[in-house]
Tab-separated table of C-alpha atoms in Angstrom:
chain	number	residue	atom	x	y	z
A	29	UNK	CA	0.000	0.000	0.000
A	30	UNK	CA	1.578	3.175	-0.952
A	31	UNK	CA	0.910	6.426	1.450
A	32	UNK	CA	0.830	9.815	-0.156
A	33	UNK	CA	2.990	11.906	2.111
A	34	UNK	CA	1.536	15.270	3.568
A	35	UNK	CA	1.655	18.194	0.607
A	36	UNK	CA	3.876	20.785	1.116
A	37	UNK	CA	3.962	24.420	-0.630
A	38	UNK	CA	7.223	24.852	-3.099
A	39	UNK	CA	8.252	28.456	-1.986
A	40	UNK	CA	11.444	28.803	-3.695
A	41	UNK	CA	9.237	29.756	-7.584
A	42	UNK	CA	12.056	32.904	-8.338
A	43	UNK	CA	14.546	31.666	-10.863
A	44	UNK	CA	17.858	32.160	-11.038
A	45	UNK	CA	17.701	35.206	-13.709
A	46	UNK	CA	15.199	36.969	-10.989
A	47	UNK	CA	17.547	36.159	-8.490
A	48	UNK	CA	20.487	37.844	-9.972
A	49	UNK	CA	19.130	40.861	-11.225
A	50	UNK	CA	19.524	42.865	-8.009
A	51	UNK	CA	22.529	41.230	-6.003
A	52	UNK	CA	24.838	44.049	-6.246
A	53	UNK	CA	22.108	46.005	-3.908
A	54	UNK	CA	22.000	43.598	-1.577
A	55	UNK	CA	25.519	42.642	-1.106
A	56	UNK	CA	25.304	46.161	0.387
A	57	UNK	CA	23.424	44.667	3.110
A	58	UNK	CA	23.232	41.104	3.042
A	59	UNK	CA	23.233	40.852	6.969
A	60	UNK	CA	19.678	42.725	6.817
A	61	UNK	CA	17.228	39.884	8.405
A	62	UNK	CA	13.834	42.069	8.306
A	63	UNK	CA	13.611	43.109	5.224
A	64	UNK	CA	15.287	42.728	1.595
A	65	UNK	CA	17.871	45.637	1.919
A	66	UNK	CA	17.797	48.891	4.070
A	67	UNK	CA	19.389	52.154	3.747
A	68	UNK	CA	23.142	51.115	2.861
A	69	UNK	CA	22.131	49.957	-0.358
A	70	UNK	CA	20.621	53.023	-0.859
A	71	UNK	CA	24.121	54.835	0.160
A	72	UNK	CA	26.390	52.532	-2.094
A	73	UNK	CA	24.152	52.702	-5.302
A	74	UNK	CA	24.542	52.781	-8.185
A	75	UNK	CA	27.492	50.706	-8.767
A	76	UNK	CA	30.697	52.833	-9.707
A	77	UNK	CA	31.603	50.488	-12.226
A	78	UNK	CA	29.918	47.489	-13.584
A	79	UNK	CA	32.764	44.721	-15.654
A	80	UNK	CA	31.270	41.808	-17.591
A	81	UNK	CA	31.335	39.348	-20.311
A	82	UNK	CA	29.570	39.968	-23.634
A	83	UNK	CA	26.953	37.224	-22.170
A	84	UNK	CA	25.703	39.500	-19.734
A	85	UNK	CA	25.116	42.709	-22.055
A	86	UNK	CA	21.588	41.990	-22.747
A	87	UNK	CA	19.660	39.438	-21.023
A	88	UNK	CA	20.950	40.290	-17.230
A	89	UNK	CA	21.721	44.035	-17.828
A	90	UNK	CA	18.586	44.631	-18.688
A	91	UNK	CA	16.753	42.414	-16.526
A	92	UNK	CA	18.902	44.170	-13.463
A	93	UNK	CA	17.724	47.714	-14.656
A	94	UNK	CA	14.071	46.789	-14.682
A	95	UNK	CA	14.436	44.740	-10.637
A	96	UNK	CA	16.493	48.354	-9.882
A	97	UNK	CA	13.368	50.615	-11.220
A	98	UNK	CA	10.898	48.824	-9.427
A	99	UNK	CA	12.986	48.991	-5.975
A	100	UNK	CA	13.012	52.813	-6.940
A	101	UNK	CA	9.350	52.654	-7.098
A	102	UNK	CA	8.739	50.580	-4.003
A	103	UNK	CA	10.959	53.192	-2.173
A	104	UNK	CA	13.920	50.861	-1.856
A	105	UNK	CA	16.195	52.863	-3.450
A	106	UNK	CA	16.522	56.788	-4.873
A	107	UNK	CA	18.616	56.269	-7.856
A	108	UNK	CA	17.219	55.119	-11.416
A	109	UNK	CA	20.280	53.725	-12.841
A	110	UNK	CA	21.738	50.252	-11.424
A	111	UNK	CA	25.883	50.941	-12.699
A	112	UNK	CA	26.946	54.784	-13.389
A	113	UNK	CA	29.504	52.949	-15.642
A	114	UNK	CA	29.696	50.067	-17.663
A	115	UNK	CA	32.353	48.113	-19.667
A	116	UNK	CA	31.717	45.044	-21.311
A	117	UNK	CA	34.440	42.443	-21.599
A	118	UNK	CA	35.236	40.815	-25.114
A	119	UNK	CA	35.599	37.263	-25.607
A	120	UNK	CA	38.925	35.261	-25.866
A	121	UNK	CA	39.072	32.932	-29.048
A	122	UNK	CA	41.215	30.453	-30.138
A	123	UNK	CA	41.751	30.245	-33.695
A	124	UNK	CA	38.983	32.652	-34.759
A	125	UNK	CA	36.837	30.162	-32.789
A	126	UNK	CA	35.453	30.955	-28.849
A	127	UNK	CA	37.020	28.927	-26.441
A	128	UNK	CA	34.355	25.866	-25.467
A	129	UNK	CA	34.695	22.661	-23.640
A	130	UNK	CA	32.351	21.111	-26.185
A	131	UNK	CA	34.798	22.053	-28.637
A	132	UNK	CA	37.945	21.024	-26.956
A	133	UNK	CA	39.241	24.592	-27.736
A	134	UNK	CA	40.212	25.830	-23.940
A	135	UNK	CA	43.695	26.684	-23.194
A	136	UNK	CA	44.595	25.460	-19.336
A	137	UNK	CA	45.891	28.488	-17.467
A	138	UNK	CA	47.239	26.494	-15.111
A	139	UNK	CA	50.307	24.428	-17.412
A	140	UNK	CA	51.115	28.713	-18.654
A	141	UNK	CA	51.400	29.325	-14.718
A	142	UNK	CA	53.851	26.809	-14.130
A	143	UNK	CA	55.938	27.781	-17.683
A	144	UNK	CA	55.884	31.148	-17.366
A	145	UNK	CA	54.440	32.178	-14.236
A	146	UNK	CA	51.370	34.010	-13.147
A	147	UNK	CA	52.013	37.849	-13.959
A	148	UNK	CA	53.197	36.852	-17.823
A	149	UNK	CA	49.653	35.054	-18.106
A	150	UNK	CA	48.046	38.205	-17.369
A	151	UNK	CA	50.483	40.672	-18.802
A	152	UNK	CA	49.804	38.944	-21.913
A	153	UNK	CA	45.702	38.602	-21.988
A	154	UNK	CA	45.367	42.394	-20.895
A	155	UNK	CA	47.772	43.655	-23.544
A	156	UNK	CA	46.914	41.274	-26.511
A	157	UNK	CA	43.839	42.990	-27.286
A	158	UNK	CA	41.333	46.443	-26.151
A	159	UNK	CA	38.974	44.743	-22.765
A	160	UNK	CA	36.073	45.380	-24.936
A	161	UNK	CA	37.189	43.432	-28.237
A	162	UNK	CA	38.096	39.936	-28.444
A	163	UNK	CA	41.384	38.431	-27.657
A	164	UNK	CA	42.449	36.032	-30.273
A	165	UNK	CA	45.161	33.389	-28.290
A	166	UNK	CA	48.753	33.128	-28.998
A	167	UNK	CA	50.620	31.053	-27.676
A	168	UNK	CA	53.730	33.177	-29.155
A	169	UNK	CA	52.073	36.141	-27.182
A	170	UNK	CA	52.772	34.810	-24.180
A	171	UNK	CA	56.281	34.066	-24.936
A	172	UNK	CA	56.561	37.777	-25.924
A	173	UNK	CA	55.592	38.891	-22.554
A	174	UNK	CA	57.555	36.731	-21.074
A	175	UNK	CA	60.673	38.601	-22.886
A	176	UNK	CA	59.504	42.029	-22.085
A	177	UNK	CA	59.266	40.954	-18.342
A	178	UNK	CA	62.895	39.769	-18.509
A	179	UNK	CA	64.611	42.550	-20.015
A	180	UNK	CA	62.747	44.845	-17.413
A	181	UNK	CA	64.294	42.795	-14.879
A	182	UNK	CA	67.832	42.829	-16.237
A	183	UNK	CA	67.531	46.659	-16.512
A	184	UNK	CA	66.095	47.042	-13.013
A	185	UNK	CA	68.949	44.615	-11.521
A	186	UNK	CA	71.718	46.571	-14.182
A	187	UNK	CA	70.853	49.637	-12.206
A	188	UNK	CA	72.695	51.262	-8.772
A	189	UNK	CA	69.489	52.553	-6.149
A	190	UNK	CA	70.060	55.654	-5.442
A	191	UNK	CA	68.183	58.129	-3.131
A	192	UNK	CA	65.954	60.583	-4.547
A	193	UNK	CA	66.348	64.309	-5.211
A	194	UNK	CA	64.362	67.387	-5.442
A	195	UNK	CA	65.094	67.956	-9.404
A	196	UNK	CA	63.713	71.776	-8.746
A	197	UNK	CA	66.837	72.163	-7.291
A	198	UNK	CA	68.756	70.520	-10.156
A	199	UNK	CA	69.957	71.773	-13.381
A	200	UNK	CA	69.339	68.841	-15.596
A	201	UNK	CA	71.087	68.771	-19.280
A	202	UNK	CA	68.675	68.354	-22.370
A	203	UNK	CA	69.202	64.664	-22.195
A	204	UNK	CA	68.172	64.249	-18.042
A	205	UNK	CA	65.058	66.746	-19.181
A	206	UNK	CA	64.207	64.364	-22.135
A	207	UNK	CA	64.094	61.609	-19.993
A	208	UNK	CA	61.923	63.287	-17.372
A	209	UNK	CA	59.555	64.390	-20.304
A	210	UNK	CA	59.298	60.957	-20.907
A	211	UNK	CA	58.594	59.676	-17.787
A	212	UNK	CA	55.837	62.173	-16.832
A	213	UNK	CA	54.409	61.945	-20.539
A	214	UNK	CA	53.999	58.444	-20.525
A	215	UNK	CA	52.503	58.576	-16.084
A	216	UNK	CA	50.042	61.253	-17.510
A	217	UNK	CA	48.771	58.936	-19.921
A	218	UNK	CA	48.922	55.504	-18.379
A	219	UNK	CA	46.715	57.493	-15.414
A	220	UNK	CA	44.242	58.275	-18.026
A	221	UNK	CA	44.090	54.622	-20.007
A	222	UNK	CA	43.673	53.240	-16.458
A	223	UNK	CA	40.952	55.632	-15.149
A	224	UNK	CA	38.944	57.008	-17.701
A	225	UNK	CA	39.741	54.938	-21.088
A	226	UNK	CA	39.866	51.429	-19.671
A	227	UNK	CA	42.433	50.567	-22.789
A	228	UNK	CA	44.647	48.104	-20.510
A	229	UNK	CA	46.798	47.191	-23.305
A	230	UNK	CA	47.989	50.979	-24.378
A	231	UNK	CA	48.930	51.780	-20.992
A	232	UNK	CA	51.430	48.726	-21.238
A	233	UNK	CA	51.906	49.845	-24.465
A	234	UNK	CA	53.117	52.883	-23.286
A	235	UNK	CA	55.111	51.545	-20.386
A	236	UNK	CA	56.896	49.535	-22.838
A	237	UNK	CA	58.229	52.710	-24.727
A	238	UNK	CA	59.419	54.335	-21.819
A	239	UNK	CA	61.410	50.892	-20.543
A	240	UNK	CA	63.015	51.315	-23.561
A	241	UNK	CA	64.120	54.924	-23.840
A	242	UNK	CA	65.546	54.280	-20.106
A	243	UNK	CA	67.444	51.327	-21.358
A	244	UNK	CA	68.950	54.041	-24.228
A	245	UNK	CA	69.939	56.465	-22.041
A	246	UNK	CA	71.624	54.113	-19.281
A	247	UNK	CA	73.932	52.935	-21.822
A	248	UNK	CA	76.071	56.340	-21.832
A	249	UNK	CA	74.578	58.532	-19.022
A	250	UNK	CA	76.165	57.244	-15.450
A	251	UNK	CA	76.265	60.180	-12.955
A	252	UNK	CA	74.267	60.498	-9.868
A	253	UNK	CA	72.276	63.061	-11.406
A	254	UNK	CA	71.806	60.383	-14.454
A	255	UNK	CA	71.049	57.830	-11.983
A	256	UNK	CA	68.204	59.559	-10.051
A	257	UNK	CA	66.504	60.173	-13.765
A	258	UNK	CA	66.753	56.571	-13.914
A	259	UNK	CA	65.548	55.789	-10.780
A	260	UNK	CA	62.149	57.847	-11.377
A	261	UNK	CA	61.913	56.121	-14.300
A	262	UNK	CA	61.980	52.899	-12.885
A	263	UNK	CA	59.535	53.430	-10.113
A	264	UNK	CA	57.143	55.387	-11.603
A	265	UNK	CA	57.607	52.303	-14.409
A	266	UNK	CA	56.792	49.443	-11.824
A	267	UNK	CA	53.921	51.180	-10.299
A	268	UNK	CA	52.328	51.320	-13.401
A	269	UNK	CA	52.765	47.878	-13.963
A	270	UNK	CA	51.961	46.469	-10.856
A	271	UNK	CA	48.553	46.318	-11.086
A	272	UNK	CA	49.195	43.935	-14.390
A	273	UNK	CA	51.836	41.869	-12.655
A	274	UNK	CA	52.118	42.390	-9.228
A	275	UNK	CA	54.402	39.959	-7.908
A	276	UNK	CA	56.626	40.372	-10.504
A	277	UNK	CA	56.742	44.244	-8.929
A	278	UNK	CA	56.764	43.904	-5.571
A	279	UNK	CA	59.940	41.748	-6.368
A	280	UNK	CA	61.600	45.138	-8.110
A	281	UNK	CA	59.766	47.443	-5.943
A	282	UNK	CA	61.833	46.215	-3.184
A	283	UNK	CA	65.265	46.314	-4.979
A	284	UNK	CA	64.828	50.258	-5.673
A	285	UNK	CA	64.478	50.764	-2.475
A	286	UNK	CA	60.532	51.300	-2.103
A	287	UNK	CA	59.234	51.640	1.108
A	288	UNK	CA	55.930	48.716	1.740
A	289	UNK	CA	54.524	46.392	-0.901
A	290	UNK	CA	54.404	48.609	-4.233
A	291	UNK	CA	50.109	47.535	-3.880
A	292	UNK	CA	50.208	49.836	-1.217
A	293	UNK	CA	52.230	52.476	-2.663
A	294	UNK	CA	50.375	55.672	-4.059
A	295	UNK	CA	49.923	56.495	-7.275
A	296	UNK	CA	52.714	58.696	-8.520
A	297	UNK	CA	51.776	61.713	-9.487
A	298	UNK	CA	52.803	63.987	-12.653
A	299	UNK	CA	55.173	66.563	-12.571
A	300	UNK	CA	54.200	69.529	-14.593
A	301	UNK	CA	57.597	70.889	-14.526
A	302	UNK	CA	58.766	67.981	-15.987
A	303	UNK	CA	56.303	68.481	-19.022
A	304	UNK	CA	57.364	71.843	-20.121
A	305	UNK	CA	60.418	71.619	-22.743
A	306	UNK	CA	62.965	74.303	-24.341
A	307	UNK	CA	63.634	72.165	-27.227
A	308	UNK	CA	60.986	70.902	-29.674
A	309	UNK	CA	61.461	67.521	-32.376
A	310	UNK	CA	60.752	68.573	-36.183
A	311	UNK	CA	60.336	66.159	-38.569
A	312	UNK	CA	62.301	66.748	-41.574
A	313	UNK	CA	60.197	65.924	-45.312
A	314	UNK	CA	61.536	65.851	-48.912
A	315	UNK	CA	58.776	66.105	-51.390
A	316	UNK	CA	56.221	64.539	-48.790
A	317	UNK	CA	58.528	61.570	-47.706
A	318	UNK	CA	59.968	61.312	-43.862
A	319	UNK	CA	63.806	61.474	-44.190
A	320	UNK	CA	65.078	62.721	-40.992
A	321	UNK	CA	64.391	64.949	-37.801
A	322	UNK	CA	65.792	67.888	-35.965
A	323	UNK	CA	66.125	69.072	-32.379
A	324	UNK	CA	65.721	72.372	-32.074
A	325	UNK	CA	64.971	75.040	-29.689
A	326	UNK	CA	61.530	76.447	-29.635
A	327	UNK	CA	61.917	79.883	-30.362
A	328	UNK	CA	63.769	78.776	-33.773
A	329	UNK	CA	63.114	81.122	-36.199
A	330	UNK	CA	61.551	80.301	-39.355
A	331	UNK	CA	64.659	81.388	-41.410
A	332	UNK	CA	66.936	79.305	-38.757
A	333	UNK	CA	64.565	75.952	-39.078
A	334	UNK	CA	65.099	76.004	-43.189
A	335	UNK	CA	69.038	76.679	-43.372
A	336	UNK	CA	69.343	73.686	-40.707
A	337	UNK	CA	66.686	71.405	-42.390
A	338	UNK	CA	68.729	72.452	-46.102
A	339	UNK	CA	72.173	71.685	-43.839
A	340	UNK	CA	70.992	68.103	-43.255
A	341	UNK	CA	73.215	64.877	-43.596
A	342	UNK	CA	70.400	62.440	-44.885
A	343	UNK	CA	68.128	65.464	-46.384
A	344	UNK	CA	70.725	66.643	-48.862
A	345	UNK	CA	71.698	63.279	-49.957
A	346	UNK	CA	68.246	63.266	-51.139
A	347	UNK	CA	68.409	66.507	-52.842
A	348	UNK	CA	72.080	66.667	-54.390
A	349	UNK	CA	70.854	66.180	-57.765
A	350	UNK	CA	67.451	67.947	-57.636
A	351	UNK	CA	66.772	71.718	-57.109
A	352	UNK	CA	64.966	72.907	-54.053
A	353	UNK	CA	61.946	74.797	-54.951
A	354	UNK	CA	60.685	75.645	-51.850
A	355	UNK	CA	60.656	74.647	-47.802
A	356	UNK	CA	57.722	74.766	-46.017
A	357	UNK	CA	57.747	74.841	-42.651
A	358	UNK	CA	54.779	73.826	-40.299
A	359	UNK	CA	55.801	75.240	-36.620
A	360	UNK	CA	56.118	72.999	-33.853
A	361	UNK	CA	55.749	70.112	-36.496
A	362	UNK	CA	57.276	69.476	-39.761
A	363	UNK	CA	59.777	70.898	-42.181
A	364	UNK	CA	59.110	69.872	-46.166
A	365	UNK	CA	62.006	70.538	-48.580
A	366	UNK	CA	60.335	70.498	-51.925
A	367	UNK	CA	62.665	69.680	-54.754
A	368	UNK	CA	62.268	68.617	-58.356
């Protein structure tokens, strides 16, 4: 004889997609017990900045900004808006395909880890490609980062610590200003990929560039004064990239001299000084074609900037046999011999 066991009410009828439509209010206040969220939701909302996959941009986003507009209208909440800010996340293929584990694409992380280490694996998938597009694999990628990380860790170690100096005191030559120019240059814009632009890849990008104008200039420029250049350089360098591979920083962090983990380190800040230059780089045409460039100071007068362009190396090998008709000169940018 079968017994039919006493009934019992299913209460748990809100799917999954209901479910996670308004979690980021109530992680605000998941210890509430009376109610479904209480004023500290209403203090943390919206969300500064919402990150996720392509998945997500439809089907969740918008189910999370109707669940947010009808806590707004039960009084839950003041704001309209669920995320002030939003940046969706591309997807990472491998050979043109997206990775799957029905189609025996994936990549395992964890054999790159033990190869190459942690900090190359991400160095590599945040500069291979823009957060919002796609990231095609490469196993040759990785390898590339792998290099970069090296040399920046032969130039760190090839380098004397030294303590720092107020360089408003200093007179630096042009080549110690160029540097500093640099340095700054590249900070100002690395601040602004990271905080406003999201575009990961050309703040390493740019971090790369100035590695390798320090690795120029240590090869003949060796005096204390040199030395301190290089020494900004450096730390304002690893700070940038510590937030792409952090263990691999803290590790050089610590060699310059840093005071605390480099995590915990502020963001450096730009020197204006440092962005202000005598000297200005003009790029030096012949009949519309890039053939050389000139230093020059920036009150050069127009006059001056021809007679130096015409006075050349490379510029009048390309004129010797051809007769200059005119120079034009663009200020601050280019000078164009024309010659037939």
């Amino acid at each position: 004889v079968c017994r039919k066991a006493p009934e019992k009410r299913e209460s748990d009828t809100i799917n999954s997609i209901m479910k996670g439509s308004w979690y980021y209010a109530r992680y605000a206040c998941r210890d509430q017990d009376n109610a479904m969220l209480d004023e500290r939701a209403d203090y943390w909302l919206p969300v500064d900045q919402y990150i996720g996959g392509i998945e997500h941009a439809i089907l969740h986003l918008l189910y999370a900004r109707f669940f947010h507009k009808l806590m707004r209208n039960a009084g839950l909440v003041t704001s309209d808006e669920p995320f002030a800010q939003l940046l969706t996340q591309g997807m990472v293929l491998k050979d043109g395909t997206k990775m799957s584990k029905s189609k025996g694409n994936t990549v395992d992380p964890l054999s790159l880890i033990e190869r190459y280490g942690a900090d190359t694996v991400r160095m590599f998938t945040m500069f291979a490609a823009p957060p919002e597009q796609s990231l095609e694999w490469s196993d040759s990628g990785v390898e590339g980062s792998h290099r970069f990380l090296k040399r920046l860790w032969r130039i760190v170690a090839n380098h004397t610590p030294v303590s720092r100096i107020d360089f408003a005191k200093e007179t630096l030559n042009p080549d110690q200003q160029a540097l500093r120019f640099k340095t700054h240059q590249t900070l100002e814009k690395v601040t602004d990929d990271f905080g406003r632009r999201h575009t990961f890849n050309t703040a390493i990008a740019a971090t790369m560039e100035l590695l390798n104008a320090v690795s120029k200039y240590a090869e003949a420029n060796t005096s204390e004064v040199d030395k301190a250049v290089m020494q900004e350089a450096l730390e304002i360098s690893i700070a940038m990239l510590a937030p792409v591979v952090p263990h691999f920083c803290h590790a050089l962090w610590s060699y310059l001299g840093g005071e605390g983990a480099v995590m915990d380190a502020a963001w450096p800040e730009v020197d204006s000084r440092a962005l202000v230059q005598d000297t200005m780089t003009m790029v030096i045409q012949v009949n519309g074609k890039l053939r050389s460039k000139l230093d020059v100071a920036k009150d050069t007068s127009k006059e001056q900037l021809e007679a130096l362009a015409l006075a050349d190396d490379t510029v009048r090998k390309f004129i010797a046999e051809l007769t200059v008709r005119k120079v034009i000169v663009v200020p601050g940018k280019l000078i164009n011999v024309v010659a037939t």
